[in-house]
Amino acid sequence: AQTVTQSQPEMSVQEAETVTLSCTYDTSESDYYLFWYKQPPSRQMILVIRQEAYKQQNATENRFSVNFQKAAKSFSLKISDSQLGDAAMYFCAYRYVGSQGNLIFGKGTKLSVKP
Amino acid sequence: DTGVSQNPRHKITKRGQNVTFRCDPISEHNRLYWYRQTLGQGPEFLTYFQNEAQLEKSRLLSDRFSAERPKGSFSTLEIQRTEQGDSAMYLCASSDNRGLVSNQPQHFGDGTRLSIL
């Protein structure tokens, strides 16, 4: 069975600094997608960034980038120039290409941003 | 694009009662998902619809749970004889019908928070 592990329950970063959130996953499949979702307090979950496993190049979306290490089954999220609005729960998620599309989530990392 | 809409936002009920939640996906999204999120956990998949067909159900979806999407648009999730362990946030998500189902990002609603007294 596929699993997603986020080993950091909470993280803190100073405004304008850089923070990295960790995620590891376990799967026997070779073709899959990985996602980072952001869930602000009492607000809906939104997609931050997506990575296709067959792509070697790490995905980047503005201040957000990932470090995808397929052999190590690691998928970390780097947030540069952190802003107060980045404070939220961050969930790493996995989806197998052959699935019906359901996501498998980690337990999340709560990110605090200090002014 | 008005986003995924879920109602009610919060439901408080006594143990043993039945509850029903509604999800209106983004228009023209034919794929719809239900997840459950308990405190301190990530969302867990419950069930998936493509149009009106329920194509996958998690083992988490006990026989007290039933989901429908009768016309392939909105969906309802009903829990019968609620138990304390049903207290959670119930999230709905929808995705585009283009390409591979696994390739499309899911758009989530605000969720319905269920509290069992």
Short mmCIF file of C-alpha atoms in Angstrom, two decimals:
data_model
loop_
_atom_site.label_atom_id
_atom_site.label_comp_id
_atom_site.label_asym_id
_atom_site.label_seq_id
_atom_site.Cartn_x
_atom_site.Cartn_y
_atom_site.Cartn_z
CA ALA A 1 0.00 0.00 0.00
CA GLN A 2 1.13 3.49 -0.74
CA THR A 3 1.88 5.76 2.19
CA VAL A 4 2.95 9.36 2.61
CA THR A 5 4.94 10.53 5.62
CA GLN A 6 5.50 14.08 6.80
CA SER A 7 7.90 13.94 9.71
CA GLN A 8 7.61 17.58 10.76
CA PRO A 9 4.32 18.27 12.57
CA GLU A 10 5.21 21.96 12.93
CA MET A 11 7.69 24.33 11.37
CA SER A 12 8.40 28.00 11.84
CA VAL A 13 10.08 30.54 9.58
CA GLN A 14 10.91 34.20 9.77
CA GLU A 15 9.22 36.43 7.23
CA ALA A 16 11.34 36.77 4.05
CA GLU A 17 13.39 33.69 4.93
CA THR A 18 13.37 30.27 3.28
CA VAL A 19 11.88 27.10 4.73
CA THR A 20 11.85 23.50 3.54
CA LEU A 21 9.09 21.04 4.37
CA SER A 22 9.88 17.33 4.14
CA CYS A 23 7.86 14.51 2.64
CA THR A 24 8.67 10.89 1.96
CA TYR A 25 6.45 8.30 0.38
CA ASP A 26 6.38 4.60 -0.19
CA THR A 27 5.20 2.99 -3.39
CA SER A 28 6.11 0.14 -5.67
CA GLU A 29 4.79 2.00 -8.69
CA SER A 30 7.02 3.89 -11.10
CA ASP A 31 4.47 6.25 -12.60
CA TYR A 32 2.70 8.62 -10.28
CA TYR A 33 2.12 12.24 -9.33
CA LEU A 34 3.07 14.12 -6.21
CA PHE A 35 1.41 17.25 -4.88
CA TRP A 36 1.71 19.84 -2.18
CA TYR A 37 -1.56 21.32 -0.94
CA LYS A 38 -1.98 24.30 1.37
CA GLN A 39 -4.84 24.52 3.84
CA PRO A 40 -5.13 27.92 5.59
CA PRO A 41 -7.07 27.99 8.87
CA SER A 42 -10.80 27.53 8.19
CA ARG A 43 -10.26 27.86 4.49
CA GLN A 44 -10.26 25.50 1.60
CA MET A 45 -7.35 23.41 0.48
CA ILE A 46 -5.56 24.71 -2.57
CA LEU A 47 -2.96 23.16 -4.82
CA VAL A 48 0.51 24.68 -4.43
CA ILE A 49 2.61 22.61 -6.79
CA ARG A 50 2.58 19.32 -8.71
CA GLN A 51 5.34 16.97 -9.88
CA GLU A 52 5.11 14.14 -12.40
CA ALA A 53 7.32 11.23 -11.42
CA TYR A 54 8.58 10.71 -14.96
CA LYS A 55 10.00 14.23 -15.07
CA GLN A 56 13.49 14.68 -13.71
CA GLN A 57 13.22 18.43 -13.59
CA ASN A 58 11.93 19.79 -10.30
CA ALA A 59 8.70 21.75 -10.49
CA THR A 60 8.68 25.45 -9.66
CA GLU A 61 5.80 27.86 -9.07
CA ASN A 62 6.98 31.37 -8.23
CA ARG A 63 8.33 31.23 -4.65
CA PHE A 64 7.55 27.52 -4.32
CA SER A 65 9.82 24.77 -5.59
CA VAL A 66 10.30 21.09 -4.92
CA ASN A 67 13.25 18.79 -4.55
CA PHE A 68 12.11 15.49 -6.02
CA GLN A 69 14.40 12.54 -5.37
CA LYS A 70 12.71 9.54 -6.97
CA ALA A 71 15.20 6.91 -5.85
CA ALA A 72 15.01 8.12 -2.27
CA LYS A 73 11.22 8.59 -2.54
CA SER A 74 11.55 12.07 -1.20
CA PHE A 75 9.56 15.16 -2.20
CA SER A 76 10.36 18.30 -0.21
CA LEU A 77 8.81 21.73 -0.65
CA LYS A 78 10.90 24.87 -0.47
CA ILE A 79 9.22 28.20 0.17
CA SER A 80 11.42 31.20 -0.57
CA ASP A 81 10.88 34.74 0.67
CA SER A 82 8.23 33.54 3.12
CA GLN A 83 5.21 35.75 3.58
CA LEU A 84 2.68 35.99 6.40
CA GLY A 85 0.07 34.57 4.05
CA ASP A 86 2.07 31.37 3.73
CA ALA A 87 1.06 30.36 7.25
CA ALA A 88 -1.07 27.24 6.89
CA MET A 89 -1.14 23.47 7.06
CA TYR A 90 0.78 21.94 4.19
CA PHE A 91 -0.09 18.47 2.97
CA CYS A 92 2.00 16.28 0.75
CA ALA A 93 -0.06 13.94 -1.44
CA TYR A 94 0.51 11.04 -3.81
CA ARG A 95 -1.56 9.71 -6.68
CA TYR A 96 -0.82 6.65 -8.75
CA VAL A 97 -1.29 7.13 -12.50
CA GLY A 98 -3.43 4.02 -12.77
CA SER A 99 -5.75 4.98 -9.95
CA GLN A 100 -9.20 6.50 -10.15
CA GLY A 101 -7.57 9.68 -9.02
CA ASN A 102 -7.91 9.53 -5.27
CA LEU A 103 -5.13 11.26 -3.39
CA ILE A 104 -3.18 9.76 -0.51
CA PHE A 105 -2.23 12.47 1.95
CA GLY A 106 0.37 12.81 4.68
CA LYS A 107 -0.59 14.09 8.11
CA GLY A 108 0.51 17.59 7.32
CA THR A 109 2.98 20.19 8.55
CA LYS A 110 1.76 23.32 10.28
CA LEU A 111 3.83 26.27 9.09
CA SER A 112 4.01 29.46 11.15
CA VAL A 113 5.50 32.64 9.73
CA LYS A 114 6.96 35.14 12.19
CA PRO A 115 6.91 38.84 11.29
CA ASP B 1 -15.74 29.34 -12.02
CA THR B 2 -17.46 29.66 -8.67
CA GLY B 3 -15.47 26.89 -7.00
CA VAL B 4 -16.65 23.79 -5.17
CA SER B 5 -19.51 24.56 -2.82
CA GLN B 6 -20.39 22.50 0.25
CA ASN B 7 -23.40 22.78 2.53
CA PRO B 8 -23.83 23.05 5.39
CA ARG B 9 -20.53 24.43 6.66
CA HIS B 10 -21.12 23.02 10.09
CA LYS B 11 -23.51 20.35 11.32
CA ILE B 12 -24.10 19.49 14.97
CA THR B 13 -26.23 16.47 15.73
CA LYS B 14 -26.90 13.91 18.39
CA ARG B 15 -25.48 10.43 18.20
CA GLY B 16 -27.79 8.11 16.34
CA GLN B 17 -29.25 10.74 14.05
CA ASN B 18 -28.90 10.75 10.27
CA VAL B 19 -27.14 13.58 8.48
CA THR B 20 -26.79 14.54 4.84
CA PHE B 21 -24.20 16.81 3.24
CA ARG B 22 -24.29 18.34 -0.19
CA CYS B 23 -21.50 19.14 -2.63
CA ASP B 24 -21.80 21.22 -5.79
CA PRO B 25 -18.68 20.76 -7.91
CA ILE B 26 -17.23 23.23 -10.36
CA SER B 27 -19.55 23.27 -13.35
CA GLU B 28 -18.55 20.84 -16.09
CA HIS B 29 -16.25 18.89 -13.78
CA ASN B 30 -17.42 15.34 -14.19
CA ARG B 31 -15.17 13.87 -11.50
CA LEU B 32 -16.12 14.25 -7.86
CA TYR B 33 -14.43 12.98 -4.71
CA TRP B 34 -15.34 12.79 -1.02
CA TYR B 35 -12.69 12.80 1.69
CA ARG B 36 -12.82 12.75 5.47
CA GLN B 37 -10.36 14.71 7.60
CA THR B 38 -10.10 14.14 11.33
CA LEU B 39 -8.24 16.45 13.68
CA GLY B 40 -4.50 16.36 13.17
CA GLN B 41 -4.71 14.14 10.12
CA GLY B 42 -4.62 14.56 6.39
CA PRO B 43 -7.73 13.92 4.33
CA GLU B 44 -8.63 10.28 3.70
CA PHE B 45 -10.35 9.19 0.54
CA LEU B 46 -13.93 7.97 0.86
CA THR B 47 -15.41 7.67 -2.62
CA TYR B 48 -15.19 8.80 -6.24
CA PHE B 49 -17.77 9.56 -8.94
CA GLN B 50 -17.35 9.96 -12.63
CA ASN B 51 -20.56 11.58 -13.78
CA GLU B 52 -23.31 9.69 -11.96
CA ALA B 53 -21.34 6.47 -11.59
CA GLN B 54 -19.72 5.69 -8.25
CA LEU B 55 -16.52 4.04 -9.42
CA GLU B 56 -14.58 3.56 -6.23
CA LYS B 57 -15.32 3.29 -2.52
CA SER B 58 -12.84 3.16 0.32
CA ARG B 59 -13.10 0.58 3.06
CA LEU B 60 -13.59 3.60 5.33
CA LEU B 61 -17.04 3.94 3.82
CA SER B 62 -19.00 1.65 6.11
CA ASP B 63 -22.55 0.53 5.34
CA ARG B 64 -23.83 3.50 7.35
CA PHE B 65 -22.43 5.80 4.69
CA SER B 66 -23.99 6.31 1.30
CA ALA B 67 -23.11 8.75 -1.45
CA GLU B 68 -25.04 9.63 -4.56
CA ARG B 69 -24.66 11.80 -7.59
CA PRO B 70 -27.99 11.24 -9.34
CA LYS B 71 -27.65 13.54 -12.33
CA GLY B 72 -23.91 13.76 -12.51
CA SER B 73 -23.90 17.25 -11.06
CA PHE B 74 -24.20 17.75 -7.29
CA SER B 75 -23.52 14.94 -4.84
CA THR B 76 -24.84 14.04 -1.41
CA LEU B 77 -23.16 12.10 1.36
CA GLU B 78 -25.46 10.59 3.98
CA ILE B 79 -24.42 9.09 7.29
CA GLN B 80 -27.00 7.01 9.09
CA ARG B 81 -27.05 6.32 12.83
CA THR B 82 -24.14 8.67 13.46
CA GLU B 83 -21.44 7.69 15.97
CA GLN B 84 -18.91 9.73 17.92
CA GLY B 85 -16.18 8.56 15.58
CA ASP B 86 -17.94 10.19 12.64
CA SER B 87 -16.98 13.63 13.95
CA ALA B 88 -14.71 15.06 11.25
CA MET B 89 -14.45 17.49 8.38
CA TYR B 90 -15.98 16.08 5.21
CA LEU B 91 -14.34 17.48 2.11
CA CYS B 92 -15.56 17.38 -1.45
CA ALA B 93 -13.33 17.89 -4.47
CA SER B 94 -13.86 17.94 -8.20
CA SER B 95 -11.61 17.73 -11.20
CA ASP B 96 -11.68 18.35 -14.91
CA ASN B 97 -12.77 15.65 -17.30
CA ARG B 98 -9.92 16.15 -19.75
CA GLY B 99 -7.13 13.62 -20.07
CA LEU B 100 -6.14 11.04 -17.52
CA VAL B 101 -8.10 11.11 -14.31
CA SER B 102 -4.90 10.96 -12.33
CA ASN B 103 -3.39 13.91 -14.14
CA GLN B 104 -5.97 16.51 -13.21
CA PRO B 105 -5.63 18.58 -10.03
CA GLN B 106 -8.50 18.39 -7.60
CA HIS B 107 -10.27 21.53 -6.45
CA PHE B 108 -11.55 21.34 -2.90
CA GLY B 109 -14.53 22.88 -1.19
CA ASP B 110 -14.51 24.46 2.27
CA GLY B 111 -15.82 21.25 3.80
CA THR B 112 -18.63 20.37 6.18
CA ARG B 113 -17.59 20.00 9.80
CA LEU B 114 -19.65 17.35 11.57
CA SER B 115 -19.85 17.37 15.35
CA ILE B 116 -21.57 14.50 17.14
CA LEU B 117 -22.87 15.27 20.64
#
